[in-house]
Short mmCIF file of C-alpha atoms (C1' of nucleotides) in Angstrom, two decimals:
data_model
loop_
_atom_site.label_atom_id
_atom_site.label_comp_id
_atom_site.label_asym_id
_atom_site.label_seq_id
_atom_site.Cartn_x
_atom_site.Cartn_y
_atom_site.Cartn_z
CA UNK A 244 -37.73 37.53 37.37
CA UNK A 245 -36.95 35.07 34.62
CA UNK A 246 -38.85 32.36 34.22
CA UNK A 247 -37.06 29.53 36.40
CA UNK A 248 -35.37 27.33 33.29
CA UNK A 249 -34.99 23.73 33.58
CA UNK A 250 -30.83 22.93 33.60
CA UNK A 251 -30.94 19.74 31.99
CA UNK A 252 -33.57 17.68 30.45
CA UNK A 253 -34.27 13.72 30.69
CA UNK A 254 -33.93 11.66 28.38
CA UNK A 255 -34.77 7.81 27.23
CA UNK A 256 -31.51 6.17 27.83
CA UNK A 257 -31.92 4.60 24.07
CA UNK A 258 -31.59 8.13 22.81
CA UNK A 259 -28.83 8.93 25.33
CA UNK A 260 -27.02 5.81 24.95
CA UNK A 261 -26.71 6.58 21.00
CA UNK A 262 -25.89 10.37 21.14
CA UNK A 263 -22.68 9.24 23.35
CA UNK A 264 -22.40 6.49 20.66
CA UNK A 265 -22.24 8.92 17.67
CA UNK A 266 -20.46 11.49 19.64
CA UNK A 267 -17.91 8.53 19.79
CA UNK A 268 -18.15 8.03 16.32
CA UNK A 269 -17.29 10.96 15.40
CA UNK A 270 -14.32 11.64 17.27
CA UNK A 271 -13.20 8.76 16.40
CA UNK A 272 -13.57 9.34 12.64
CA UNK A 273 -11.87 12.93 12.96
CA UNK A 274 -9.37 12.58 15.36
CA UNK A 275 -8.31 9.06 15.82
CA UNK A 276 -8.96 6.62 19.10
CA UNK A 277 -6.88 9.02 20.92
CA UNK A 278 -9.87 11.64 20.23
CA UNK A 279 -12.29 10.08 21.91
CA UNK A 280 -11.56 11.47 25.36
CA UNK A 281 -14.41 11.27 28.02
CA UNK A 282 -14.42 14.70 27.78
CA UNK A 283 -14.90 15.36 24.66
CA UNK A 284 -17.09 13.14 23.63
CA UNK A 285 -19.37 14.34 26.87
CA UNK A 286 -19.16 17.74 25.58
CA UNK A 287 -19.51 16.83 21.32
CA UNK A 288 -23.48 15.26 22.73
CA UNK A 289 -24.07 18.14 25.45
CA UNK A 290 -23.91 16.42 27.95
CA UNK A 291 -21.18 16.35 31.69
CA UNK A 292 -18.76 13.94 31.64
CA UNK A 293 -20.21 11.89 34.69
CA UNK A 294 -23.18 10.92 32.55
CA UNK A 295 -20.83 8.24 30.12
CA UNK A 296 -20.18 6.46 33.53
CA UNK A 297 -23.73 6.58 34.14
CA UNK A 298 -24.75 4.76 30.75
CA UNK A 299 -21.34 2.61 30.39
CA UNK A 300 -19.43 1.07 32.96
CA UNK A 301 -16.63 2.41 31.25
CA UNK A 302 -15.27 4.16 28.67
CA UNK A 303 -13.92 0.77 26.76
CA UNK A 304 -17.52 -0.34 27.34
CA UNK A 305 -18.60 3.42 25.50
CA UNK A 306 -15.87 2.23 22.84
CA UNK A 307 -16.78 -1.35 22.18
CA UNK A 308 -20.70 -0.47 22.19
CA UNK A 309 -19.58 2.25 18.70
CA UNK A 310 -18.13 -0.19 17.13
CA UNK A 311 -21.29 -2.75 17.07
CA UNK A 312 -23.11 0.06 15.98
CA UNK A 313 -21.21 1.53 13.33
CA UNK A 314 -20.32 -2.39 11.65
CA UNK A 315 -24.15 -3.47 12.14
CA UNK A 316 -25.37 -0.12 10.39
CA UNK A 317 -22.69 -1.17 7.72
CA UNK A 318 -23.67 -4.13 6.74
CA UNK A 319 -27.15 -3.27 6.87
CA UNK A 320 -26.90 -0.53 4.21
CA UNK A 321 -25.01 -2.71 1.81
CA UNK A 322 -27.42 -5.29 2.42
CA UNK A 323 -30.52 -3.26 2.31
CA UNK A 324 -31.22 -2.29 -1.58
CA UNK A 325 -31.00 -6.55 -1.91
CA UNK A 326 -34.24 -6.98 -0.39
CA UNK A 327 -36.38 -7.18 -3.53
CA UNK A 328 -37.52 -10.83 -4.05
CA UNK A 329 -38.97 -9.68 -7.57
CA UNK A 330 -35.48 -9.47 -8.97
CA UNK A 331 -32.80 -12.13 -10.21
CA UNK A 332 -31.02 -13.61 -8.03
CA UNK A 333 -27.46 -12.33 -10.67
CA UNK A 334 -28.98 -9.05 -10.03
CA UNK A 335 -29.49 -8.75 -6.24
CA UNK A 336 -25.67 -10.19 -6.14
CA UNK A 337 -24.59 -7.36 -8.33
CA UNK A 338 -26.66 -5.05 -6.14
CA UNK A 339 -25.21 -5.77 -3.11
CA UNK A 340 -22.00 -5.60 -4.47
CA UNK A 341 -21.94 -1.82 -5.82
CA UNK A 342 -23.72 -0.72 -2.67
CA UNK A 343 -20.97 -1.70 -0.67
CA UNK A 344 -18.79 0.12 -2.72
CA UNK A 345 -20.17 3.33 -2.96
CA UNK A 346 -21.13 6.07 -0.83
CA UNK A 347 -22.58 6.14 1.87
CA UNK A 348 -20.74 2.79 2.80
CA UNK A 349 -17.68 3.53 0.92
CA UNK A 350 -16.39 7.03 2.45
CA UNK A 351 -13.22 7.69 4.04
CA UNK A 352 -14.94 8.38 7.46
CA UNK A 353 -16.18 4.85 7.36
CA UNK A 354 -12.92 3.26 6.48
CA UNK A 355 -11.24 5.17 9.39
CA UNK A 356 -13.32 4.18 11.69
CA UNK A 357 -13.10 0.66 10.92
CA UNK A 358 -9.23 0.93 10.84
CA UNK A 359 -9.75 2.39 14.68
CA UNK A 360 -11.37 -0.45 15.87
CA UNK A 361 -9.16 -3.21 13.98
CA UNK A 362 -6.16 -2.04 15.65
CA UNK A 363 -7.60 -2.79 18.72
CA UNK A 364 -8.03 -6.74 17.55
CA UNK A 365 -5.24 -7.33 18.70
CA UNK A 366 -5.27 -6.71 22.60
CA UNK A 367 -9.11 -6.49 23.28
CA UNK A 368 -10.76 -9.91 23.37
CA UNK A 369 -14.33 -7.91 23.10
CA UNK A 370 -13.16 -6.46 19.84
CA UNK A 371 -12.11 -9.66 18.51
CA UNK A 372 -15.16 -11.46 18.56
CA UNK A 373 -17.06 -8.93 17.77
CA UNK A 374 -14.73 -8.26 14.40
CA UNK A 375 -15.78 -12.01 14.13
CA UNK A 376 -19.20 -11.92 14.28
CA UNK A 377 -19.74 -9.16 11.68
CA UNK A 378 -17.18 -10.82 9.12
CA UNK A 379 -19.09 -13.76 8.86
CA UNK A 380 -21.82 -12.02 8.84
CA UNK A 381 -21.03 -10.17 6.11
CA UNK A 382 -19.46 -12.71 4.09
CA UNK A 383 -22.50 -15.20 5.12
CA UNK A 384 -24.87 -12.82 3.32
CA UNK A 385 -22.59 -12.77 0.66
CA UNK A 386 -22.54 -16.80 0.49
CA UNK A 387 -26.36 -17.26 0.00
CA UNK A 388 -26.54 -14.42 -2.68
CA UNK A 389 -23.67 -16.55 -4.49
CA UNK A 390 -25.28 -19.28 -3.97
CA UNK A 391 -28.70 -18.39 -5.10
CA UNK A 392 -27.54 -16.53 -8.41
CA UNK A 393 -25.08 -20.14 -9.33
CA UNK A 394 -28.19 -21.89 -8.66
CA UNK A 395 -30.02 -19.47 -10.86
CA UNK A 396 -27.57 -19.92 -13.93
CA UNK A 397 -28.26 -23.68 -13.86
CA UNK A 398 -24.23 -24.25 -11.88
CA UNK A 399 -25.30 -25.18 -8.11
CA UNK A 400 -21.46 -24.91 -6.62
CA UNK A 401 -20.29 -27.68 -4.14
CA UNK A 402 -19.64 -25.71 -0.13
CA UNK A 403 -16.19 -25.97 -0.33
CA UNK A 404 -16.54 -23.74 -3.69
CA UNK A 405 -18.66 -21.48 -2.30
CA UNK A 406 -16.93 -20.73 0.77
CA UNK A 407 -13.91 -19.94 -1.78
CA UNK A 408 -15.81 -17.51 -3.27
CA UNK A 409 -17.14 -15.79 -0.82
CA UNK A 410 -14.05 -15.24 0.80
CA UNK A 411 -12.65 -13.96 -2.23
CA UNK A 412 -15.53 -12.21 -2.77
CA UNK A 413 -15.72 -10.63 0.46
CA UNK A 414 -12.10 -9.75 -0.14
CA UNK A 415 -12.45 -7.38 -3.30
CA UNK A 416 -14.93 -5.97 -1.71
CA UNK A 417 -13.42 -5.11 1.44
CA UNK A 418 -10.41 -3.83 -0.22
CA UNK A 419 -11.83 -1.94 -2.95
CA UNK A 420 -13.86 -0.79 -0.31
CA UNK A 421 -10.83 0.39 1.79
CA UNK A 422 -8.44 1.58 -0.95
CA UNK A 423 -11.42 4.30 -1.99
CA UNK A 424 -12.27 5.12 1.67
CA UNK A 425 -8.25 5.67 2.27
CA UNK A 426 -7.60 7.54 -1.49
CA UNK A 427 -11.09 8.75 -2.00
CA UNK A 428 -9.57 11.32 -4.97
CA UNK A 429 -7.60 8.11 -6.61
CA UNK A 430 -10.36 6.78 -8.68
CA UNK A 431 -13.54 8.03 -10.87
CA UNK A 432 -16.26 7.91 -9.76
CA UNK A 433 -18.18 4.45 -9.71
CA UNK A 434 -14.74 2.83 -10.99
CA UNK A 435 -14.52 1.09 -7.98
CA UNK A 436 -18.13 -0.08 -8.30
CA UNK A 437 -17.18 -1.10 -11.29
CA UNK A 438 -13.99 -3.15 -11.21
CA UNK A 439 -15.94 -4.79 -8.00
CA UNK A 440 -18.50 -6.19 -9.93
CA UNK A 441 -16.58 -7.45 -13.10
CA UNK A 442 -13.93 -9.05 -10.45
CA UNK A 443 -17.16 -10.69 -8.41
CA UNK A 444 -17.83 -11.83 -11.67
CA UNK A 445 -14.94 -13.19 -12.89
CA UNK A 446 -14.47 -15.22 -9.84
CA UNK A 447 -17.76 -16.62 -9.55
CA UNK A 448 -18.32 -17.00 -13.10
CA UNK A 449 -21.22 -14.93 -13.59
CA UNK A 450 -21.90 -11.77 -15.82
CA UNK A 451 -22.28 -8.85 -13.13
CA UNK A 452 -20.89 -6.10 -14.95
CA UNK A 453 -24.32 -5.06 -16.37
CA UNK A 454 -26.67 -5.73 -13.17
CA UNK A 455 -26.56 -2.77 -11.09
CA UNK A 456 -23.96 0.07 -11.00
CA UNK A 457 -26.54 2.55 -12.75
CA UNK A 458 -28.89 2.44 -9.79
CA UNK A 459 -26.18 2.87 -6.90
CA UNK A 460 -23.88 5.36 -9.14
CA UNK A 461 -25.22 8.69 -7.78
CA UNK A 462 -23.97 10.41 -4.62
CA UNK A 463 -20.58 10.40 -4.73
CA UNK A 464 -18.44 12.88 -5.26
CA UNK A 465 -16.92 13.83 -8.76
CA UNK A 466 -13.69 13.72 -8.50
CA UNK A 467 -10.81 12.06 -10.94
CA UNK A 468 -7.48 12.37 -10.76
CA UNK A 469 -4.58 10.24 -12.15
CA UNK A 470 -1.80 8.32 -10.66
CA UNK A 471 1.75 9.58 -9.91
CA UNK B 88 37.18 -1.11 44.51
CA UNK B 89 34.86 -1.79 41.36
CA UNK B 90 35.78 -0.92 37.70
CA UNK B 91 33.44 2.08 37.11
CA UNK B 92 31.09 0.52 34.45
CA UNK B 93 30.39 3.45 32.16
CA UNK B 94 26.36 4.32 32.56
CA UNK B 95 25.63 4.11 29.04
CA UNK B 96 26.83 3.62 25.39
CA UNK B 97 26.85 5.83 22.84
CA UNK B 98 25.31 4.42 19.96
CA UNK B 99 25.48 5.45 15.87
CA UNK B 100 22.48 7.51 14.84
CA UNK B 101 21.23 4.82 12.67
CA UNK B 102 20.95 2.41 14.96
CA UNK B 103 19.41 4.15 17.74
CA UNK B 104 16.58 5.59 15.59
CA UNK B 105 15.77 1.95 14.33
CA UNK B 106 15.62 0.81 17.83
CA UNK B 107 13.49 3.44 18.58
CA UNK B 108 11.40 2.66 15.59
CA UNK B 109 11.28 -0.98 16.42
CA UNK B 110 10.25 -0.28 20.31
CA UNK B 111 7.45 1.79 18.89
CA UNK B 112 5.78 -1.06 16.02
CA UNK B 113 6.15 -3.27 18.81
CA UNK B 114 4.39 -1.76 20.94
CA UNK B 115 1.20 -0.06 18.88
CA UNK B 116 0.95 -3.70 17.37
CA UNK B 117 0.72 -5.33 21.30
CA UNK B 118 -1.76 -2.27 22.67
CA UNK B 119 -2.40 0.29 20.42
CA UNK B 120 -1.41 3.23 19.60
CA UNK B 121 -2.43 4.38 22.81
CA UNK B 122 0.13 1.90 24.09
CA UNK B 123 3.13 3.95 22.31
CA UNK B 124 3.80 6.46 24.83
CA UNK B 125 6.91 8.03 25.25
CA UNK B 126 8.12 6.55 28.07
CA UNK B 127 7.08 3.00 27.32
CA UNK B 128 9.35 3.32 23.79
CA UNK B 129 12.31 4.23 25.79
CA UNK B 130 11.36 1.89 28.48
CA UNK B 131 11.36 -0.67 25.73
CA UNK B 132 14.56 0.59 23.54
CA UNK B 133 16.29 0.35 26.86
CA UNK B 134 16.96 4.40 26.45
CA UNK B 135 15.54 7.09 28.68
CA UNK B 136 12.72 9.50 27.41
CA UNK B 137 14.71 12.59 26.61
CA UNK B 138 16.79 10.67 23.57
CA UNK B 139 13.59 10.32 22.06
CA UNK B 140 13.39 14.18 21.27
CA UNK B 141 16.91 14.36 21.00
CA UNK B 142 16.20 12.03 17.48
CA UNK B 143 12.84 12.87 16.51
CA UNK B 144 11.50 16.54 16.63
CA UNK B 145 8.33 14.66 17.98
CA UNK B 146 6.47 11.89 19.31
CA UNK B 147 4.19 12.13 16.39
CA UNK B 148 7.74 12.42 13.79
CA UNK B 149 8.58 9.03 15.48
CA UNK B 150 5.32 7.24 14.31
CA UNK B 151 5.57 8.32 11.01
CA UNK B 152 8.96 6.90 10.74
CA UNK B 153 7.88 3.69 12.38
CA UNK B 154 4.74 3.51 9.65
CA UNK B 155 7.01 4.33 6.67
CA UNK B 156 9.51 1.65 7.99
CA UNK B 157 7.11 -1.04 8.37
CA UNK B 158 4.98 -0.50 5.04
CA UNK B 159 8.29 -0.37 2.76
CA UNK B 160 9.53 -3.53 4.61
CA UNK B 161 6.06 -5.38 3.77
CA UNK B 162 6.33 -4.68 0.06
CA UNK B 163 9.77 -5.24 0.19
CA UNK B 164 9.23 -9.19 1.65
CA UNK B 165 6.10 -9.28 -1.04
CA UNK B 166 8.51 -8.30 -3.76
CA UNK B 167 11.93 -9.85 -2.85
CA UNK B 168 10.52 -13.37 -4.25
CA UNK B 169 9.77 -12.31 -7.48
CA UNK B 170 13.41 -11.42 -7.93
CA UNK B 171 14.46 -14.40 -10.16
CA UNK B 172 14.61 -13.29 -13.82
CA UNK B 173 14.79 -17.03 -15.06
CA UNK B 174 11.17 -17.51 -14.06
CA UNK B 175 8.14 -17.69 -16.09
CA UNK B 176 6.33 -14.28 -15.73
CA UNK B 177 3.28 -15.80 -14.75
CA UNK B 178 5.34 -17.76 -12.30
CA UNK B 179 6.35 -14.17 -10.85
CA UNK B 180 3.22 -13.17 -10.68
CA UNK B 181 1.94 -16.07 -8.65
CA UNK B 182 4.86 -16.04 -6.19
CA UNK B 183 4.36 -12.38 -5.63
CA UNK B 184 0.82 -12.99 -4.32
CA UNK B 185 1.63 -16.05 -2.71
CA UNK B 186 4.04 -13.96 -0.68
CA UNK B 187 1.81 -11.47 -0.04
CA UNK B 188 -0.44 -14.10 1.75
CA UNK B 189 1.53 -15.91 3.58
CA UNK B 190 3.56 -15.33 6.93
CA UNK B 191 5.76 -13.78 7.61
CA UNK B 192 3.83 -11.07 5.11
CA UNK B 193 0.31 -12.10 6.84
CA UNK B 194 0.08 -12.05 9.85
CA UNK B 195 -1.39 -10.18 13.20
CA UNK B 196 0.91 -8.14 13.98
CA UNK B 197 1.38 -6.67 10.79
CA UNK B 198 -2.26 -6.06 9.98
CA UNK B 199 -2.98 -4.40 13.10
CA UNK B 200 -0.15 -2.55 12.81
CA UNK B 201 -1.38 -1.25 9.59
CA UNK B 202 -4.82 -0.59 10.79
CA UNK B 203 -3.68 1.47 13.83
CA UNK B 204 -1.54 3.40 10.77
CA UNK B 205 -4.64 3.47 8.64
CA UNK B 206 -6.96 5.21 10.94
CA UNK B 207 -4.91 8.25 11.39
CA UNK B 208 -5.05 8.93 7.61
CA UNK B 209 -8.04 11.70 8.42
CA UNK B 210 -6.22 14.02 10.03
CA UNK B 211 -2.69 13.41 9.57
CA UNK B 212 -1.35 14.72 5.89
CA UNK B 213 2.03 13.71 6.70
CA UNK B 214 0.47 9.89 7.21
CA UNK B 215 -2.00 10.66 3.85
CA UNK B 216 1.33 11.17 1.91
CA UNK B 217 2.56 8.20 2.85
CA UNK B 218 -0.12 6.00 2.49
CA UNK B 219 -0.63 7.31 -1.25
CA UNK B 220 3.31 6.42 -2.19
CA UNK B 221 3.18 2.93 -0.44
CA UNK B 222 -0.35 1.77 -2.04
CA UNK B 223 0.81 2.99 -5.80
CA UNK B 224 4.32 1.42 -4.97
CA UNK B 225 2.66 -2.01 -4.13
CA UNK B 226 0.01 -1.68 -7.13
CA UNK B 227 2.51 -0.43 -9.92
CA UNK B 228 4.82 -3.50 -9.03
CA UNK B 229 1.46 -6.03 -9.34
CA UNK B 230 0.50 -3.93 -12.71
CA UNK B 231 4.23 -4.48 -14.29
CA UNK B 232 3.93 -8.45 -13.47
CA UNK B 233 0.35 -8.81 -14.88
CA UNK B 234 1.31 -7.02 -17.82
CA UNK B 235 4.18 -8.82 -18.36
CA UNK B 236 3.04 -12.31 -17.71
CA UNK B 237 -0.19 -11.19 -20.17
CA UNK B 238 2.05 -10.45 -22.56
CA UNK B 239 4.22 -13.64 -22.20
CA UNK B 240 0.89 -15.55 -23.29
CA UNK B 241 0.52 -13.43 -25.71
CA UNK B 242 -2.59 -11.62 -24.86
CA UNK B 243 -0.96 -7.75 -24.12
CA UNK B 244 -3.75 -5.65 -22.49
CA UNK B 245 -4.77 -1.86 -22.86
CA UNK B 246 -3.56 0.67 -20.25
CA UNK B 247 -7.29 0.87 -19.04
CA UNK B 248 -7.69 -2.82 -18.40
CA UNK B 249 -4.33 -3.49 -16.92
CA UNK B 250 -5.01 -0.50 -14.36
CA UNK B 251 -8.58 -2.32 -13.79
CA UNK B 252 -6.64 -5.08 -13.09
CA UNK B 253 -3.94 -3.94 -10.79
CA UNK B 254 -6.56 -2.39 -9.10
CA UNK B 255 -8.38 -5.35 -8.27
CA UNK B 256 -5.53 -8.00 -7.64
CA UNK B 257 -4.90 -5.09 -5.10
CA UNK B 258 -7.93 -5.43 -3.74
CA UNK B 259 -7.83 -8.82 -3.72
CA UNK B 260 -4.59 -9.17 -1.77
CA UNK B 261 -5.39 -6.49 0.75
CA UNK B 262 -8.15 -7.93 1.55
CA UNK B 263 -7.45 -11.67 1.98
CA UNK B 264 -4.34 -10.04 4.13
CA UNK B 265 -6.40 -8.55 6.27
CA UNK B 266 -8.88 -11.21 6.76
CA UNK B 267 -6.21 -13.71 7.13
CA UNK B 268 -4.38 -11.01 10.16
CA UNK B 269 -7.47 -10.41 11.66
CA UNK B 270 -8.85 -14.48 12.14
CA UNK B 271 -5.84 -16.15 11.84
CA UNK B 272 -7.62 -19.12 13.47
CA UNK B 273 -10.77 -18.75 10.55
CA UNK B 274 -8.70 -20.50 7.54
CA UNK B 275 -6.44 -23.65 6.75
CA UNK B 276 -2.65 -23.25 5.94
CA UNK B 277 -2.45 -21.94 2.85
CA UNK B 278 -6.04 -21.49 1.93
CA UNK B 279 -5.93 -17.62 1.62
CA UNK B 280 -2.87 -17.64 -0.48
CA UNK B 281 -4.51 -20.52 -2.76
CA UNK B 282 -7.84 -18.39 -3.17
CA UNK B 283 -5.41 -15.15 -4.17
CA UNK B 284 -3.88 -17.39 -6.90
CA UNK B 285 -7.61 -18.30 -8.12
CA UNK B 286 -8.85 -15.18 -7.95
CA UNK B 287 -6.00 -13.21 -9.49
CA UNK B 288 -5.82 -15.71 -11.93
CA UNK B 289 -9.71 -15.11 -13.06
CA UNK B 290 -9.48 -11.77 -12.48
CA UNK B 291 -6.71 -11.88 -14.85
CA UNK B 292 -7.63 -14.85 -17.17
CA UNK B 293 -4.39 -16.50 -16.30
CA UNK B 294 -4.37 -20.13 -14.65
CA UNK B 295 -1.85 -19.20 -11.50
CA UNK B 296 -3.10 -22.07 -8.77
CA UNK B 297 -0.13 -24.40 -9.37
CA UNK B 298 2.39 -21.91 -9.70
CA UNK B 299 4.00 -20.95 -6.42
CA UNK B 300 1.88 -22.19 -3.00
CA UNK B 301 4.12 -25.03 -2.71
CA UNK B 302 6.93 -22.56 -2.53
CA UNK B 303 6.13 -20.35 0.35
CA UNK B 304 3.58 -22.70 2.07
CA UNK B 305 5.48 -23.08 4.94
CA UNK B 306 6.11 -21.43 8.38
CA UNK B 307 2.65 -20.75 8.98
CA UNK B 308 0.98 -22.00 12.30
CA UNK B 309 -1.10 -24.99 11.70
CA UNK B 310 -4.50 -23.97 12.39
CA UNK B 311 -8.08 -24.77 10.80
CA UNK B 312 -11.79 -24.09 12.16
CA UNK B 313 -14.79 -23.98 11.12
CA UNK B 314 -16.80 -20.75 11.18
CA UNK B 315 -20.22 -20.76 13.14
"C1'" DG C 164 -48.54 19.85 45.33
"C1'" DC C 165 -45.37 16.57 47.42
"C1'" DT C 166 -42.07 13.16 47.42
"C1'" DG C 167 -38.99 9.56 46.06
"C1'" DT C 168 -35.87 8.22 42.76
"C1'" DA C 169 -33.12 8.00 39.05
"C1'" DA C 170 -30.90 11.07 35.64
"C1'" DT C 171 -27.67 14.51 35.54
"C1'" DT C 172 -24.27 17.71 37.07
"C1'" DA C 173 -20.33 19.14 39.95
"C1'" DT C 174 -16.07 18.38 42.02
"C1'" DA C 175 -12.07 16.05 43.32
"C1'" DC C 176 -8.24 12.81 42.89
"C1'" DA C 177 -4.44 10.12 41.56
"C1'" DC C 178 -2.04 9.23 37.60
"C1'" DT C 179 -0.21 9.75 32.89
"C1'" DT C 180 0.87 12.40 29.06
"C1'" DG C 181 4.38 14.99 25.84
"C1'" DC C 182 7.86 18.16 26.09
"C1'" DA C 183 11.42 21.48 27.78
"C1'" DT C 184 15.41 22.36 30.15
"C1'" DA C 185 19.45 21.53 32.83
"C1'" DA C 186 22.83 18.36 34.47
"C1'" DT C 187 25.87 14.53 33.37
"C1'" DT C 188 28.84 11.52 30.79
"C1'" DA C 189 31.11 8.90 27.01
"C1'" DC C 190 33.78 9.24 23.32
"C1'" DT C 191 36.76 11.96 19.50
"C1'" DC C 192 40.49 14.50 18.24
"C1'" DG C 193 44.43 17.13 19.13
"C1'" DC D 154 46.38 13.00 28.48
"C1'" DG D 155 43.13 16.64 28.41
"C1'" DA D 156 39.50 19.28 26.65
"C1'" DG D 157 35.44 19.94 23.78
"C1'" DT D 158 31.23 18.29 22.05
"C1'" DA D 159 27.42 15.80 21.28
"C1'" DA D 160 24.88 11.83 23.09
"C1'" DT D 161 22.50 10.60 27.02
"C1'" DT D 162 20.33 11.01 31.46
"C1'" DA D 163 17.82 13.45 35.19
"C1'" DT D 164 14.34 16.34 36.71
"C1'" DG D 165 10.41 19.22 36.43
"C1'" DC D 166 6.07 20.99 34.72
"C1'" DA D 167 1.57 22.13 33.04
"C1'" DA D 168 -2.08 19.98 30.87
"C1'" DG D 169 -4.98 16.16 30.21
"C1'" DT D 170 -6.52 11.36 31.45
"C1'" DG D 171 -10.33 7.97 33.40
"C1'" DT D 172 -12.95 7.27 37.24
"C1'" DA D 173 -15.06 7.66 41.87
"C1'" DT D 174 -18.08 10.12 44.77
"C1'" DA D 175 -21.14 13.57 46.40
"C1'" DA D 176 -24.36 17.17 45.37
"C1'" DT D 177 -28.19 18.69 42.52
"C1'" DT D 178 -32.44 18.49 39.93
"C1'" DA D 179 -36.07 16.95 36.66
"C1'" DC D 180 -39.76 14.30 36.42
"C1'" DA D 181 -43.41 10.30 37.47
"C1'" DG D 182 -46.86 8.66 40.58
"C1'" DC D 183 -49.55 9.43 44.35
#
DNA sequence: GCTGTAATTATACACTTGCATAATTACTCG
DNA sequence: CGAGTAATTATGCAAGTGTATAATTACAGC
């Protein structure tokens, strides 16, 4: 009769490994931790339940392996537009700055997700050093391009001043980045981009304000709204 | 033969909701919100399950409670500080963020309590809401003490640049917070509320640094390491 | 084409979840 | 002291949880 079908279909385990991964995500991002049932994250990448066991040893493993993805692709996009040499260093520190701050790293699904997997810090060992490594990572970047652009303006900084600023640094960023992921209608659009760069700026000394929001200021939403 | 012990106390409303409210913070900051299960809140606020209900319309009324609780108790130990009137302005300001960075403000529990809080804010209005009054609570107080302690030195700002600058001492805070919560082990005593002073202070223009870390320096553990 | 093997599905199980409902019990007020 | 009432406990239930195990089935290599 009917031509016999196939009921499933093979596939790399890369490819599988990630759908279950995004599937994850996504849950995740919609529904909280507590969304991210076996079941339903089977089902959200077409797929039987059995197969997550199959790929992970276990669902924390399915959990843990999200979260490496989803912080690696993070800093990677906010660190990707710096990779012109041709430019000054001032402006590949502005750069980076505004692309961490708007979309597609600054949106509310983002935030969430990172929120998910922070309040797990606390009672997963796994989580913790993996929260570790992609801080410093983050902020490490963030150190050399500091670094490079003080050098640049004839300042060199001593370490124990540049470790100051990048953790200040890192922390506008991250909460700028936050607060507009958590109240995405609470502020214009490229504001945040904005106030991030001037406040890099005033704390390392350096004019940023000029450097780089025009070229990362499209795609995000327009919305404004003021403040009760 | 023995007295008959009565099986239980009755207890004020008040009380037993805050006891309820306290066995459920403790136990999403130890494991989660996964970890704040009915049973295991009445296990914990010595109570049996049903009184849960019999206070809350819902599991999911309870949390909210618990989130508004904690968050207006955080800005509440931020603020209290700043209370003295006889005080420079600029010597409020400093000793609010001091506050914020220091324990018992900063620390693990009450970051990851906020994160686990944080990452419901997709699909729960109720916890949107609440969010939204408790940010704009904490940043209107930091606006009214940078505007006041720019106007003490006699450099009064526009309502564009104070909200620019509310926004980012905001930032700042939040951020160092939640750095300092998540690897407590990754900075000295006091460095993370020092860097806050800095950085408010150039994000402000106001020197803050010797204003009020010697104040609320203490009473955190006494831990320092190097990143790798 | 056949076959071995690993990917995938199917099924089952023991346990936990939030909630509803009924049965107790402590305390208040007369 | 005795009853009424609301706080509290006790019990039950249907649905959902992660995981283990067995049964299928697609596909590569001969």
């Amino acid at each position: 009769m009917s031509e016999p079908r196939p009921k499933f279909r093979r596939e790399p385990a890369t490819q599988r490994k990630e759908a279950l991964i995004q599937a994850a995500l996504g849950l995740i991002a919609e529904q909280g931790i507590g969304g991210a049932t076996v079941r339903a994250i089977a089902q959200r990448a077409d797929v039987t339940q059995g197969l997550i066991r199959h790929y992970f040893s276990s669902k924390e493993d399915l959990i843990a392996a999200a979260y490496e993805y989803h912080m690696d692709r993070m800093t990677e996009l906010t660190a990707a537009p710096v990779a012109d040499p041709e430019v000054t260093a001032r402006q590949r520190l502005g750069t980076f700055v505004a692309a961490g701050l708007t979309s597609p790293v600054m949106d509310t699904r983002s935030v969430t997700l990172w929120a998910s997997f922070i309040s797990s810090l606390r009672y997963d060992n796994n989580m913790r050093a993996m929260h570790q490594r992609t801080y410093y990572n983050f902020r490490n970047r963030l150190e050399v391009l500091i670094a490079d652009a003080l050098a640049e303006a004839g300042r060199p900084a001593s370490e124990g001043e540049l470790r100051r600023m990048a953790i200040a640094g890192n922390a506008v960023i991250d909460g700028l980045w936050m607060e507009g992921g958590a109240l995405p209608d609470a502020f214009e659009t490229g504001e945040l981009a904005r106030i991030g760069l001037q406040s890099v700026g005033a704390i390392t000394g350096l004019e940023l304000d000029r450097t780089a929001v025009e070229q990362t200021d499209r795609n995000l939403p327009t919305k404004e709204e003021g403040e009760p």
